[in-house]
PDB file of C-alpha atoms in Angstrom:
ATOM      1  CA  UNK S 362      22.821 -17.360   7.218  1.00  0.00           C
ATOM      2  CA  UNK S 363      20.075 -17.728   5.222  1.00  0.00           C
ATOM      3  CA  UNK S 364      16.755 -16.377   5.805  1.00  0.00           C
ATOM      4  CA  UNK S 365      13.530 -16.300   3.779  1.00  0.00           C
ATOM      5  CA  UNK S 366      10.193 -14.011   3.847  1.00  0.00           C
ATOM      6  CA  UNK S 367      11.608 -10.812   5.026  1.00  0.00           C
ATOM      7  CA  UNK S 368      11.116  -7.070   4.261  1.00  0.00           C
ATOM      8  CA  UNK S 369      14.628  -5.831   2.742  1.00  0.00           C
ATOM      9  CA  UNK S 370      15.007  -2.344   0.640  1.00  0.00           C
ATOM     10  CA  UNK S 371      18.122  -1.605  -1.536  1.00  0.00           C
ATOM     11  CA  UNK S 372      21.256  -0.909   0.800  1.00  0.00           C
ATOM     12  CA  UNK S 373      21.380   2.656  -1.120  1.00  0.00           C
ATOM     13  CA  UNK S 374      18.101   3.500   0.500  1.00  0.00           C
ATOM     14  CA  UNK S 375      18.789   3.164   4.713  1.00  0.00           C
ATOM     15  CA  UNK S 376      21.824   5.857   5.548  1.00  0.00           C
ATOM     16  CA  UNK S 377      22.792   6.849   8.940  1.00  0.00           C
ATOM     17  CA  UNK S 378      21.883  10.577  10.451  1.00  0.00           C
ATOM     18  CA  UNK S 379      22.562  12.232  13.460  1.00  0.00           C
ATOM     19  CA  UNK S 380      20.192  11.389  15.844  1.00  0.00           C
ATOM     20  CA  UNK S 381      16.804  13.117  16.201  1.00  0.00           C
ATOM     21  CA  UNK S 382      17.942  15.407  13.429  1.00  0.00           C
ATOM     22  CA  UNK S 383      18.179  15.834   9.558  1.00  0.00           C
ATOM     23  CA  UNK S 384      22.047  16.226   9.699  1.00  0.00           C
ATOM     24  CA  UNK S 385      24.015  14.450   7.468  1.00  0.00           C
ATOM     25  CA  UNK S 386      27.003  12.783   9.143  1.00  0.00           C
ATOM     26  CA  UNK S 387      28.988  15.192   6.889  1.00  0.00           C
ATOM     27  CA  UNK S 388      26.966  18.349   8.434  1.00  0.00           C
ATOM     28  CA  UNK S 389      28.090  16.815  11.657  1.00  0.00           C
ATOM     29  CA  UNK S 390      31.486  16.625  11.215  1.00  0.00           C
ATOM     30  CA  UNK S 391      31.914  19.476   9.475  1.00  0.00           C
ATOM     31  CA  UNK S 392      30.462  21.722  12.790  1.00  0.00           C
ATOM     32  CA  UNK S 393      32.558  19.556  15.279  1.00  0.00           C
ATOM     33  CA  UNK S 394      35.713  20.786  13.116  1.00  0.00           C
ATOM     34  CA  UNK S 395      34.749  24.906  11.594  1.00  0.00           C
ATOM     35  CA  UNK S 396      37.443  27.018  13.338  1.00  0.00           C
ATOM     36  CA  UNK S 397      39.592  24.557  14.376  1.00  0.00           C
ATOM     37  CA  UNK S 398      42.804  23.882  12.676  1.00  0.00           C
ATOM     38  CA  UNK S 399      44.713  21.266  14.651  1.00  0.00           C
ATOM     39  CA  UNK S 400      43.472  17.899  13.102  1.00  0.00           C
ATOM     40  CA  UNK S 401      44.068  16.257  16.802  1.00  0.00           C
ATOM     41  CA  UNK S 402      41.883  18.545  17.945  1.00  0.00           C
ATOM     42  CA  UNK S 403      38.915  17.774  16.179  1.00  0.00           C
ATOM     43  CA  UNK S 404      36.402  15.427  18.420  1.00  0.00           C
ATOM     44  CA  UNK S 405      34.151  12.522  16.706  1.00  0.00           C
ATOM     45  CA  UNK S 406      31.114  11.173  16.856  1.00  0.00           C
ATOM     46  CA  UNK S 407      30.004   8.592  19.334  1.00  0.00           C
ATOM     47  CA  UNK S 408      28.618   6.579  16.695  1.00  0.00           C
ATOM     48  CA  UNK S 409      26.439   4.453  18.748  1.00  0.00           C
ATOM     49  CA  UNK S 410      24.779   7.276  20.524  1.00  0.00           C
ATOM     50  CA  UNK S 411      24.730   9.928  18.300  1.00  0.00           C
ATOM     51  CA  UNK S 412      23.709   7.834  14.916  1.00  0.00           C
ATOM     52  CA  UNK S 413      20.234   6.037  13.681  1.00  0.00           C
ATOM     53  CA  UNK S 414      19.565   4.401  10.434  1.00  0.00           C
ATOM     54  CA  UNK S 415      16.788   6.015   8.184  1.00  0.00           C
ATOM     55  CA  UNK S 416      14.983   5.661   5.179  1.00  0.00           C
ATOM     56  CA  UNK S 417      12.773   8.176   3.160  1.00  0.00           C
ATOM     57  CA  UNK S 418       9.501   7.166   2.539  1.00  0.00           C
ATOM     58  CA  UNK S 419       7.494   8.168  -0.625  1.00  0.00           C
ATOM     59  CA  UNK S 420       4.340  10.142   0.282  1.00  0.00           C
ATOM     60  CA  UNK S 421       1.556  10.281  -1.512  1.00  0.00           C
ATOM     61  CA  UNK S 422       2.006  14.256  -2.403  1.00  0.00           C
ATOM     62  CA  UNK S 423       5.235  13.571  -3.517  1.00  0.00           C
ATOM     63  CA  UNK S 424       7.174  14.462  -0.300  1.00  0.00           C
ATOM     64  CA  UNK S 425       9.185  12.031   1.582  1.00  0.00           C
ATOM     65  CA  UNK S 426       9.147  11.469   5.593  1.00  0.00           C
ATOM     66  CA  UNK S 427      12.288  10.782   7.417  1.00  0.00           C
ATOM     67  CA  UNK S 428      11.690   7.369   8.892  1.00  0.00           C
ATOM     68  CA  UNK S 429      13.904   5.691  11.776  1.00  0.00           C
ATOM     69  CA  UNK S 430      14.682   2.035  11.316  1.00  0.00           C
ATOM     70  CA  UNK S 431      16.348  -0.819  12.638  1.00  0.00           C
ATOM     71  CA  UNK S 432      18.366  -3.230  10.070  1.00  0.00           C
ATOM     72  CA  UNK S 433      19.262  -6.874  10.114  1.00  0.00           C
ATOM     73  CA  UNK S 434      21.206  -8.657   7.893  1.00  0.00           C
ATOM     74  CA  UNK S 435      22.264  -7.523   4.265  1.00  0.00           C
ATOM     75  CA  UNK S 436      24.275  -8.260   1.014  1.00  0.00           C
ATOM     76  CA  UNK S 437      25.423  -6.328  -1.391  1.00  0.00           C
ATOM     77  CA  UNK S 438      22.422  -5.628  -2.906  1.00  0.00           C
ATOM     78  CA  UNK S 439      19.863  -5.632  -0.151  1.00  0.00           C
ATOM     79  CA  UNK S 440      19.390  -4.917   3.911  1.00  0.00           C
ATOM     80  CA  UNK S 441      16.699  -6.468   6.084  1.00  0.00           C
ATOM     81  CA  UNK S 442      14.443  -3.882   7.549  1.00  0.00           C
ATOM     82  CA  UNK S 443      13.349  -5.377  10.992  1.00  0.00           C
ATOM     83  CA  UNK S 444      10.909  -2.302  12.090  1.00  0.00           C
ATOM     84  CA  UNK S 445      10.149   1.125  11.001  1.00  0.00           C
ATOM     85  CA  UNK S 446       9.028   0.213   7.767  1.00  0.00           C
ATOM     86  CA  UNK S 447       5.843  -1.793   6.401  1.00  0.00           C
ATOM     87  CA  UNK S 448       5.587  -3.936   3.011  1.00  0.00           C
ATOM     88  CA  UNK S 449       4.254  -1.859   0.154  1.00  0.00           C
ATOM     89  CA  UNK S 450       5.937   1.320   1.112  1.00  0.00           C
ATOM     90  CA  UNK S 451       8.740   2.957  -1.208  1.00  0.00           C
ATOM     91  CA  UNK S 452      11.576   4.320   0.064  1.00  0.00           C
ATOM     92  CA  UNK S 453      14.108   6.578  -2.040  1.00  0.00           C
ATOM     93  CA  UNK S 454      16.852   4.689  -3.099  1.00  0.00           C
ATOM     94  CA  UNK S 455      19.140   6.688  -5.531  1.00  0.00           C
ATOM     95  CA  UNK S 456      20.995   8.861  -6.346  1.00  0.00           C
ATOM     96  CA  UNK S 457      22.903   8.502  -2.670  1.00  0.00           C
ATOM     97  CA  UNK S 458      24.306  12.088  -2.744  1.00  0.00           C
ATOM     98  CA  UNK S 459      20.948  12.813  -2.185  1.00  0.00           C
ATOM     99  CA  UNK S 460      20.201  10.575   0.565  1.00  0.00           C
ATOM    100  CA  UNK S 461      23.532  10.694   2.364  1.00  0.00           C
ATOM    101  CA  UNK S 462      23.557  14.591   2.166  1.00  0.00           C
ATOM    102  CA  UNK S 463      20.220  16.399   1.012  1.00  0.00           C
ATOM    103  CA  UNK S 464      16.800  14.823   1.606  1.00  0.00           C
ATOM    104  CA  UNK S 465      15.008  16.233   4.563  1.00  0.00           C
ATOM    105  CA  UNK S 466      11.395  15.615   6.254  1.00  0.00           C
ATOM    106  CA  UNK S 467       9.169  16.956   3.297  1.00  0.00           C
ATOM    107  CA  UNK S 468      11.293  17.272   0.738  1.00  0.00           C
ATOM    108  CA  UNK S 469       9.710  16.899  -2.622  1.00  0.00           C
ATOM    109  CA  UNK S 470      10.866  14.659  -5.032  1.00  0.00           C
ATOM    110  CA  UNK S 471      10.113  13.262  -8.563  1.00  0.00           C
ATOM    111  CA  UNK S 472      10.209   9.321  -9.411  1.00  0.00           C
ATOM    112  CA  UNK S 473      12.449   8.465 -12.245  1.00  0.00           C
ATOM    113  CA  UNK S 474      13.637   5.147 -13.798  1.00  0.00           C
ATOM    114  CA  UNK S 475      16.766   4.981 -12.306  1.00  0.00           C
ATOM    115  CA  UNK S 476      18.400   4.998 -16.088  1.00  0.00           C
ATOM    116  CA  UNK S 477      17.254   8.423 -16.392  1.00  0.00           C
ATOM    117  CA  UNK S 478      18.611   9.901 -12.753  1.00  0.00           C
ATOM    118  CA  UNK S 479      21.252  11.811 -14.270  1.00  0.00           C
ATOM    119  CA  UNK S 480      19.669  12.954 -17.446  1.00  0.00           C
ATOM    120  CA  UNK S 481      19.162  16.743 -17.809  1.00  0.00           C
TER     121      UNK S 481
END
């Protein structure tokens, strides 16, 4: 399906998170399983309840904000953003350790050319 005029971000950028929180998926799973050793014991996350797709927005004091959204179609370069987000804004899109894992509400963070991300 083709479709034309839309507001799409780089795939990197939307990431799922637990619900109403700033846990990672990861962070999730990794309280569901401390202390338990049986692997058939560990439970899972009701991925349709528990999960929403977000994107960090650039602020202008160089925070981010945490922002909900719903997604449409994608490739493998780009997802449709169908609400939650508005043209113009920029939304953190690299490095994805970072967004999977460690970007929070308010985080601060500095813009880079993405060819210089993982200089020192």
């Amino acid at each position: 399906r083709r479709v034309e005029n839309i507001l799409a971000v780089p795939i990197n950028a939307v990431n799922a998170r637990v619900k109403g929180s700033d846990k990672s998926i990861a962070d999730k799973k990794k309280e569901e399983t401390e202390g338990r050793e049986d692997e058939d014991q560990r439970s899972s996350l009701a991925y349709d309840d528990e999960l929403e797709e977000v994107v960090f927005v650039l602020k202008a004091d160089g925070t981010v904000e945490k922002r909900v959204v719903r997604s449409g179609i994608q490739d493998i370069t780009y997802i449709e953003i169908l609400s939650g987000l508005k043209e113009g804004e920029e939304v953190v899109s690299d490095p994805y350790s970072a967004i999977s894992k460690t970007l929070k509400n308010g985080t601060k963070v500095k813009v880079v050319p993405r060819e210089k991300l993982f200089e020192k």
